[in-house]
Short mmCIF file of C-alpha atoms in Angstrom, two decimals:
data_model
loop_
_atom_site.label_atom_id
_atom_site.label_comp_id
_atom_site.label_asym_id
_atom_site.label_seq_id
_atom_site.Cartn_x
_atom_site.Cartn_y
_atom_site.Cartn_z
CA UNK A 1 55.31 66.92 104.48
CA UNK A 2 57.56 65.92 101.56
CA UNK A 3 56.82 69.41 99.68
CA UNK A 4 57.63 71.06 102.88
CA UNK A 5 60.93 69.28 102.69
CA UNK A 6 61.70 69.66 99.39
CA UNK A 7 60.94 73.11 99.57
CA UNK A 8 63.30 73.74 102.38
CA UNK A 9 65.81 71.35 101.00
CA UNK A 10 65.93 74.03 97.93
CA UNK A 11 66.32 77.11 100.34
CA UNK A 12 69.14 76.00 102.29
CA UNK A 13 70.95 75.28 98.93
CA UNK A 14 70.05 79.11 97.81
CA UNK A 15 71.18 79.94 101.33
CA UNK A 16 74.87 77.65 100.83
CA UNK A 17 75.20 80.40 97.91
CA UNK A 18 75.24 83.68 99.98
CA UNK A 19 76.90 82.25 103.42
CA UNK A 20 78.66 85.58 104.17
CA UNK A 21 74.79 86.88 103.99
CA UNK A 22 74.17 83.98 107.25
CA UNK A 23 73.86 86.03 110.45
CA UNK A 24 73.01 84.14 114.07
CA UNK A 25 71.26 87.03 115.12
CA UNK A 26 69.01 87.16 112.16
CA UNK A 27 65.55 86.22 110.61
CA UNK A 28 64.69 85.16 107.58
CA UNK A 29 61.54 85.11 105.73
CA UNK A 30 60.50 83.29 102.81
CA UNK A 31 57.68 85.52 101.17
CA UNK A 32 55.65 84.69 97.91
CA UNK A 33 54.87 87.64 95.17
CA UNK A 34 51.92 88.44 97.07
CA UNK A 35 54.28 89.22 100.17
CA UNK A 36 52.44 87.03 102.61
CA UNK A 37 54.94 84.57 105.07
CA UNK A 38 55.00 81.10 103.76
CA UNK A 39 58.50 80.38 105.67
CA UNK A 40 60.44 81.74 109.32
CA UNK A 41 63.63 80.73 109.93
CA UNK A 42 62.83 77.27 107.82
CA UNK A 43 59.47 76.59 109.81
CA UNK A 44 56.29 76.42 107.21
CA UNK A 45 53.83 78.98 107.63
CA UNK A 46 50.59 77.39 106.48
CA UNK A 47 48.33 80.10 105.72
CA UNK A 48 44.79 79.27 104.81
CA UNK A 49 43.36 81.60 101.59
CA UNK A 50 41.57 84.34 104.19
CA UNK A 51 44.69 84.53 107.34
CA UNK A 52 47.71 84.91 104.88
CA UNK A 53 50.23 87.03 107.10
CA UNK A 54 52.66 89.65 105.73
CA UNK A 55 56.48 90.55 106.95
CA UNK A 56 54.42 93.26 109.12
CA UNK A 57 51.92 90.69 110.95
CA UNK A 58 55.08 88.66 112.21
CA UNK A 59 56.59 92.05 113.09
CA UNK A 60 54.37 93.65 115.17
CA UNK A 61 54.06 96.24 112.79
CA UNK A 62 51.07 98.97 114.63
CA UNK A 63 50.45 99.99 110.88
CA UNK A 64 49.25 95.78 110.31
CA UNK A 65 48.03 95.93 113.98
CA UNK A 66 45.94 98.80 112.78
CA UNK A 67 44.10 97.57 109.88
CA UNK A 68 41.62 94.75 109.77
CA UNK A 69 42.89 92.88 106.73
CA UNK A 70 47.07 93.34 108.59
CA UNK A 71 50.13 93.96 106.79
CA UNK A 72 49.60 95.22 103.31
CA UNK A 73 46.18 96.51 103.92
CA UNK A 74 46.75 100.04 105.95
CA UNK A 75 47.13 103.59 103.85
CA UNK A 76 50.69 103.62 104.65
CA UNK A 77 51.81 100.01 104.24
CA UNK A 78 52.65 101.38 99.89
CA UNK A 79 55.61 103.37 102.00
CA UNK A 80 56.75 100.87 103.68
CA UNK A 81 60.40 99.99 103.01
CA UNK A 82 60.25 96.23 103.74
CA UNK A 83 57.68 95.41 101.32
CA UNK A 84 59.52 98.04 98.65
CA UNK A 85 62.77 96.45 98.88
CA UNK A 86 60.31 92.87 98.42
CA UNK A 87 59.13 94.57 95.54
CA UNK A 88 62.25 95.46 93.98
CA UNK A 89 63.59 92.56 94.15
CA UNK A 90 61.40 90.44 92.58
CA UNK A 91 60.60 92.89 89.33
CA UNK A 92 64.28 93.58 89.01
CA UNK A 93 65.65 90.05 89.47
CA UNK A 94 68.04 90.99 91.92
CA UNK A 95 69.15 91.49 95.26
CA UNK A 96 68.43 94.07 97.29
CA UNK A 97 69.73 95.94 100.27
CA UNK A 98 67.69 98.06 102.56
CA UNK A 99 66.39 99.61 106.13
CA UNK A 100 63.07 100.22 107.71
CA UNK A 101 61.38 101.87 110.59
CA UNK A 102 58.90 100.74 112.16
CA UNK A 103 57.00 101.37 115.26
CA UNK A 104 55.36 98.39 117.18
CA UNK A 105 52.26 98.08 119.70
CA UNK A 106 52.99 100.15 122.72
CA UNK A 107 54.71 102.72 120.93
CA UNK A 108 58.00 100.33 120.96
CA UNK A 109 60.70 100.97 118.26
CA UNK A 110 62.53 98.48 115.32
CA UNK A 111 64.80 99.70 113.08
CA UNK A 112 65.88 96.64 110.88
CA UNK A 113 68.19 95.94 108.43
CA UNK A 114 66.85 93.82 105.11
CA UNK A 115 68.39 91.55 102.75
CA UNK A 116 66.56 90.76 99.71
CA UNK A 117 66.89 87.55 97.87
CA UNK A 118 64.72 86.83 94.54
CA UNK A 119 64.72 83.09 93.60
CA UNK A 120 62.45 80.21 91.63
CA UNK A 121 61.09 77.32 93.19
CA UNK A 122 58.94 75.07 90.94
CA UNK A 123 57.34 78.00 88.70
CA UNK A 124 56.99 79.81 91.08
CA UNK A 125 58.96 83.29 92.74
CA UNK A 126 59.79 83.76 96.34
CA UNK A 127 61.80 86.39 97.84
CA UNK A 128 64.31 85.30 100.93
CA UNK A 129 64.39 88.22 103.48
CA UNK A 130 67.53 88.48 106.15
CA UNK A 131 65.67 90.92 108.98
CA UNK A 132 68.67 92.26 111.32
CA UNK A 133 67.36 94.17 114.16
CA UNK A 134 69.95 97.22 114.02
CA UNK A 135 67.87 99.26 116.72
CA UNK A 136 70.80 99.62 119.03
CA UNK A 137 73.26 100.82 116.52
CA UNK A 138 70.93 103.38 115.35
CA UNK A 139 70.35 104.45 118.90
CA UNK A 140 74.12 105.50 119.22
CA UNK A 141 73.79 106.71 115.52
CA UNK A 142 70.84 108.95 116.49
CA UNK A 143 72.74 110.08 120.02
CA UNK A 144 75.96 110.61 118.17
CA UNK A 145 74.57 112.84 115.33
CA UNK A 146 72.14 115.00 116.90
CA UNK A 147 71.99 114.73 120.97
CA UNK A 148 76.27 114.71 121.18
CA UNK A 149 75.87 117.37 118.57
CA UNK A 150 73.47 119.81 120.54
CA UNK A 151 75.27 119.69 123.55
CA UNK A 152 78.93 120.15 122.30
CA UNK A 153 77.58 123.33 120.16
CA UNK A 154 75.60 124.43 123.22
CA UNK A 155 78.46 123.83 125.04
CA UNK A 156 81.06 125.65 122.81
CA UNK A 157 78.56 128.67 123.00
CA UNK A 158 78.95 128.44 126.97
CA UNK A 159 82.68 128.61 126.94
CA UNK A 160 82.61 131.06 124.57
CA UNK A 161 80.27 133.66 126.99
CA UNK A 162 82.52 132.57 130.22
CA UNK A 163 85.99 134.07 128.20
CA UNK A 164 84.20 136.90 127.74
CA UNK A 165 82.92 137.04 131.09
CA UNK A 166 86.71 136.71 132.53
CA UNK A 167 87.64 139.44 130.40
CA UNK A 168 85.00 141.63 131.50
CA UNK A 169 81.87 140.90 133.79
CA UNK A 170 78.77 141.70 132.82
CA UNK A 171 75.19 141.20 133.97
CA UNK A 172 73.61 140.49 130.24
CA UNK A 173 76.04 137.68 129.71
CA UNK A 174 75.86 136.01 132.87
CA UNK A 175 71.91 135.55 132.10
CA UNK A 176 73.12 134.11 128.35
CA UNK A 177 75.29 131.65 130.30
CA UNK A 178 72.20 130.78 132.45
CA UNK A 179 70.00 130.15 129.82
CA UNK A 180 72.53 128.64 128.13
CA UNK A 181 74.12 125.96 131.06
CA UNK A 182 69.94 125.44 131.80
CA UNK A 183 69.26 124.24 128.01
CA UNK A 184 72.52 121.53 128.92
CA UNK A 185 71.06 120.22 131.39
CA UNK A 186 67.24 120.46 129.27
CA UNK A 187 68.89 118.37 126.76
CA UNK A 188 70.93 116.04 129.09
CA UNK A 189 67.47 115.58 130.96
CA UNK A 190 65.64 114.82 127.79
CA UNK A 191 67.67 111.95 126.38
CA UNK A 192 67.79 110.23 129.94
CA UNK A 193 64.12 110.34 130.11
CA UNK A 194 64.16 109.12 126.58
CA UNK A 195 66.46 106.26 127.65
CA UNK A 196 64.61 105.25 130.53
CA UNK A 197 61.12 105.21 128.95
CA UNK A 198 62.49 102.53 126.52
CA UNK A 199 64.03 100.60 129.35
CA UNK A 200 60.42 101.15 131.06
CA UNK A 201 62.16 102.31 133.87
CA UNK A 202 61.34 106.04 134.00
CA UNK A 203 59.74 107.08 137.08
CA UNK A 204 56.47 109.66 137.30
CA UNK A 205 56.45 112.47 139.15
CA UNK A 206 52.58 113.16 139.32
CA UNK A 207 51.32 116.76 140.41
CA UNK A 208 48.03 118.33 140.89
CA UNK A 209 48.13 121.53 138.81
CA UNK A 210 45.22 123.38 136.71
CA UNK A 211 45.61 123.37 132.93
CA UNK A 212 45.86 126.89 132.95
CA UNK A 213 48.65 127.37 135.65
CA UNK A 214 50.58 124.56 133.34
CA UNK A 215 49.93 126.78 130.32
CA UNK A 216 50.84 129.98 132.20
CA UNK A 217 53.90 128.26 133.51
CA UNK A 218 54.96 126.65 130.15
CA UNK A 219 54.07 129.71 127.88
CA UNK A 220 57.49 130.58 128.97
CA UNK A 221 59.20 128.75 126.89
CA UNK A 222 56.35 128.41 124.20
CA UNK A 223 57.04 131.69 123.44
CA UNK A 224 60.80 131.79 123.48
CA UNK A 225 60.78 128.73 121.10
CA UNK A 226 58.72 130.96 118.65
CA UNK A 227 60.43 133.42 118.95
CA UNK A 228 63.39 131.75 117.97
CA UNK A 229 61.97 130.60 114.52
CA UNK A 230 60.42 134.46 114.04
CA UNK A 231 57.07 132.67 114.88
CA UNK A 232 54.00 134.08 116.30
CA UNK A 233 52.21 132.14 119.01
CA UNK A 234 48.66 132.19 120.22
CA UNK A 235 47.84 130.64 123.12
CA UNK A 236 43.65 130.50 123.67
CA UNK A 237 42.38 127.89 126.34
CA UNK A 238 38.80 126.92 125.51
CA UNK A 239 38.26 124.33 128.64
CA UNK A 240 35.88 126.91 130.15
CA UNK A 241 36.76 126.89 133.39
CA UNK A 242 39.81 125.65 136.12
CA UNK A 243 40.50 122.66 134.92
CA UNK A 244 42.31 120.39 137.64
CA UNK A 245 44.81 117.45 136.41
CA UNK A 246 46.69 115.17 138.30
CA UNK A 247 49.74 114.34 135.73
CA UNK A 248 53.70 114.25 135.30
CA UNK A 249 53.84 118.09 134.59
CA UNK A 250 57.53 117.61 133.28
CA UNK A 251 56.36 115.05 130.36
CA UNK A 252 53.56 117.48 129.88
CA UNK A 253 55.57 120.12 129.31
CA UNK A 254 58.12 117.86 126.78
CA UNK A 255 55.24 116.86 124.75
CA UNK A 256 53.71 120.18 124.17
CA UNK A 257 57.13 121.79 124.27
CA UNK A 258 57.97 119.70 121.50
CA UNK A 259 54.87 119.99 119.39
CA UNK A 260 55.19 123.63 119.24
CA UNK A 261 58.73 123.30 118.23
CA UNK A 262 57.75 120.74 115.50
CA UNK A 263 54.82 123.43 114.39
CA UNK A 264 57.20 126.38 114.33
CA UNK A 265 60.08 124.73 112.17
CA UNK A 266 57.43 123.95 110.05
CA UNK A 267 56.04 127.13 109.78
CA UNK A 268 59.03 129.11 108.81
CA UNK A 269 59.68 132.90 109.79
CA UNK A 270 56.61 135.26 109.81
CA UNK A 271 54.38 132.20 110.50
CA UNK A 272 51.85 131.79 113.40
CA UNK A 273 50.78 128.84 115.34
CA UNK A 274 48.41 128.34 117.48
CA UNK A 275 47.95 126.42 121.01
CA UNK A 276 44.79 125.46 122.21
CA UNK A 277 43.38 123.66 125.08
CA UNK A 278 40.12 122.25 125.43
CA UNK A 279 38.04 119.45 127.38
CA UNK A 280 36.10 116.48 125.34
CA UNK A 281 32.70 116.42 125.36
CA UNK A 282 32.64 113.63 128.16
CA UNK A 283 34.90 115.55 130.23
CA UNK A 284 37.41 113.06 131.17
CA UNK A 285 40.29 114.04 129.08
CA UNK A 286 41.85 117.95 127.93
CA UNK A 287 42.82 118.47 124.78
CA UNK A 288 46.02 120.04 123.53
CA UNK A 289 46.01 120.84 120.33
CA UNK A 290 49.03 122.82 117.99
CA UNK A 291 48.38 123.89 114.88
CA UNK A 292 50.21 125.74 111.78
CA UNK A 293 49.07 126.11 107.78
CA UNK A 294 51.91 124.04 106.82
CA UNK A 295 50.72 120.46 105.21
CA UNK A 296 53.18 117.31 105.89
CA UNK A 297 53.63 115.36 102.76
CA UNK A 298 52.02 111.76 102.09
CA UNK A 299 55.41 110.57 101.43
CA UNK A 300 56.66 111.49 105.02
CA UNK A 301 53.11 111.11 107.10
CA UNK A 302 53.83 107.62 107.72
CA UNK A 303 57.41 108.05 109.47
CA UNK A 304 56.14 111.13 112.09
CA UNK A 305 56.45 108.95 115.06
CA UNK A 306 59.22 106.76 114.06
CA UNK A 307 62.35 106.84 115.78
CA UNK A 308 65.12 108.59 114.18
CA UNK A 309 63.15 110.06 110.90
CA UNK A 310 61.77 113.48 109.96
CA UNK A 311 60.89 115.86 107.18
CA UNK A 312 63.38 118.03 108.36
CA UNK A 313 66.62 115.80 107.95
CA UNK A 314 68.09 112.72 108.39
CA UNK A 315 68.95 111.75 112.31
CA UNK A 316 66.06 113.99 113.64
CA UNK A 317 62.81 112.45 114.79
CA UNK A 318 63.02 112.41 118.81
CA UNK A 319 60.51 115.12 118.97
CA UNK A 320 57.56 113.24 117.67
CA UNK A 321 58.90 110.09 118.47
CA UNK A 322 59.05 110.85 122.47
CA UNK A 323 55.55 112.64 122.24
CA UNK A 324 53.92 109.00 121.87
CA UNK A 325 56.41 107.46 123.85
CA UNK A 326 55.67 110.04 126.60
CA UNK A 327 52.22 110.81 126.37
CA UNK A 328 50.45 107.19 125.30
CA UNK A 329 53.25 105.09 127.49
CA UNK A 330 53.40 107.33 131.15
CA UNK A 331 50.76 109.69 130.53
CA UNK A 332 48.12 107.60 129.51
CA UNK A 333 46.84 109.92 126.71
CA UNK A 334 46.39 109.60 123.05
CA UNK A 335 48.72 111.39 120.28
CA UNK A 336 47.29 111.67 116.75
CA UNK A 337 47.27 114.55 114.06
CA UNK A 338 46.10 115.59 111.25
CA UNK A 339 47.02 117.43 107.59
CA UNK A 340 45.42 118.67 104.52
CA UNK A 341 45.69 121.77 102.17
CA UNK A 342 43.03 123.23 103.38
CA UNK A 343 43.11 122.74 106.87
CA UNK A 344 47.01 122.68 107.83
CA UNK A 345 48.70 120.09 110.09
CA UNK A 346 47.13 120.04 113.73
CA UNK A 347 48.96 117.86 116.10
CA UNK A 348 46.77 116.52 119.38
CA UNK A 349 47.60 115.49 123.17
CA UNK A 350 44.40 114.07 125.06
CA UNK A 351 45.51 113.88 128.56
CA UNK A 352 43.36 112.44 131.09
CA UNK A 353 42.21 114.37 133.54
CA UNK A 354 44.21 112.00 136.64
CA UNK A 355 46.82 109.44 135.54
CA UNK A 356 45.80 106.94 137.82
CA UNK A 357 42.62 106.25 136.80
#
């Protein structure tokens, strides 16, 4: 008990040093060289030699949830930010200033902000961590840069087609302004149901449809979306037969919507992807799989379904971000993929065959 009290008798002194770094709304760790917890928000951790927890344990981290040994232990915890910015700090001596992603069990989202703060204590080196939850003010960051920014272009290319229309009707621009005022409301739509699957408040609309009247239906726009990129798509259903599922068919369509759209920016002009549907061997779930002979790089494999992060740009993200939050959350389903030189990136949707089962 007197160690304990020492010990935190020494922190809040380090802390007295770096008030302006004192937030109410904020945790801090305490964090040995090895990165496991030995302090939160001044109460002890006491850790026995096999159950020492890391920043991602305490976090919620699904990368920690994922492995058996936790935080520090999965493929992708060397990426990590938080235990980088740890890192840093203690080799260089000094502090360091960071954020980090990360996605939590039941697909939620936490973007933090972290504060690191090498020190000594009796031989021995600790790093103090500040961990501000800055997930709202990313949100607006997120809807400001790339949602406000989508529909204000789209938008501008609407008012554009109705000045042209008063100056002269014609029957080819009033379909551009269809299309146009109908991708809008797609992308108005799409952040709402964004929105209110965080909140947990979005509603399902299930519908009994066949897999292949969905595909039919949504080749549609599978198609146009390739097209746009100069992309060829193939579209082969290998199910076998009708194929009856009870689901929300407009999450469906989102998810594999935006899977082909991830597969076709990746792919570049002259590139093909390919769409396939299929049933698992125990017949209970259908398969939708998208693939294209790009390969996602280790670096960025570990930030596909964060919120807010891409390989295509700072700000993007909501694609594969709302496919888990969609399909795993509402849908019930599993969303995984998978990339390699010589196999390409493949990314899969099992749906269930009813959604209330």
């Amino acid at each position: 008990m007197e160690e304990t009290t020492l010990f935190d008798k020494y922190v809040d002194r380090v802390l007295d040093k770096e008030r302006n770094m004192r937030a109410s709304h904020s945790s801090i760790l305490i964090v040995d060289e090895q990165l496991n917890v030995v302090s939160v928000n001044s109460h002890r951790i006491t850790n026995s030699p096999r159950e020492h927890k890391g920043p991602g344990d305490l976090l919620n981290c699904i990368n920690a949830a994922d492995s058996v040994a936790g935080c520090g232990a999965h493929e992708y915890c060397k990426l990590c930010n938080l235990r980088k910015s740890v890192e840093k700090a203690l080799r260089d001596d000094k502090m360091v200033m960071d954020e980090c992603t990360l996605l939590q069990k039941n697909n939620d989202k936490m973007v933090l902000e972290n504060t690191v703060m090498p020190f000594n204590y009796e031989g021995k080196r600790y790093a103090l961590v500040f961990v501000v939850d800055i997930s709202a003010r990313k949100q607006k960051q997120i809807m400001d840069r790339v949602f406000f920014h989508d529909v204000l272009n789209l938008m501008g290319a609407l008012n554009g087609f109705v000045q042209l229309l008063l100056e002269e009707p014609d029957h080819e621009l009033l379909l551009e302004v269809k299309k146009l005022s109908e991708q809008v409301i797609s992308n108005i739509s799409y952040q709402k149901d964004i929105m209110n699957a965080e909140n947990r408040s979005l509603a399902l609309l299930p519908t009994d449809v066949t897999v292949k009247t969905f595909m039919d239906d949504a080749s549609i726009s599978l198609c146009s979306t390739a097209q746009n990129f100069g992309c060829k798509l193939q579209i082969t259903d290998n199910c076998g037969m009708e194929v009856p599922i009870n689901t929300d068919i407009r999450l469906l369509h989102r998810i594999v919507l935006n899977m082909v759209k991830n597969a076709v920016e990746a792919s570049g002009p002259d590139g093909t992807v390919t769409v396939t549907t299929s049933l698992t061997e125990a017949k209970d779930y259908v398969t939708f799989a998208v693939h294209n002979d790009g390969v996602i790089p280790e670096e960025h494999r570990c930030r596909i379904f964060r919120f807010g992060q891409s390989t295509k740009g700072i700000g993007r993200g909501l694609g594969t971000y709302s496919m888990k939050l969609f399909g795993e959350n509402y849908l019930k389903g599993q969303v995984w993929f998978t990339t390699s030189e010589a196999e390409g990136t493949t990314f899969y949707f099992n749906l269930p065959l009813n959604i209330t089962q």
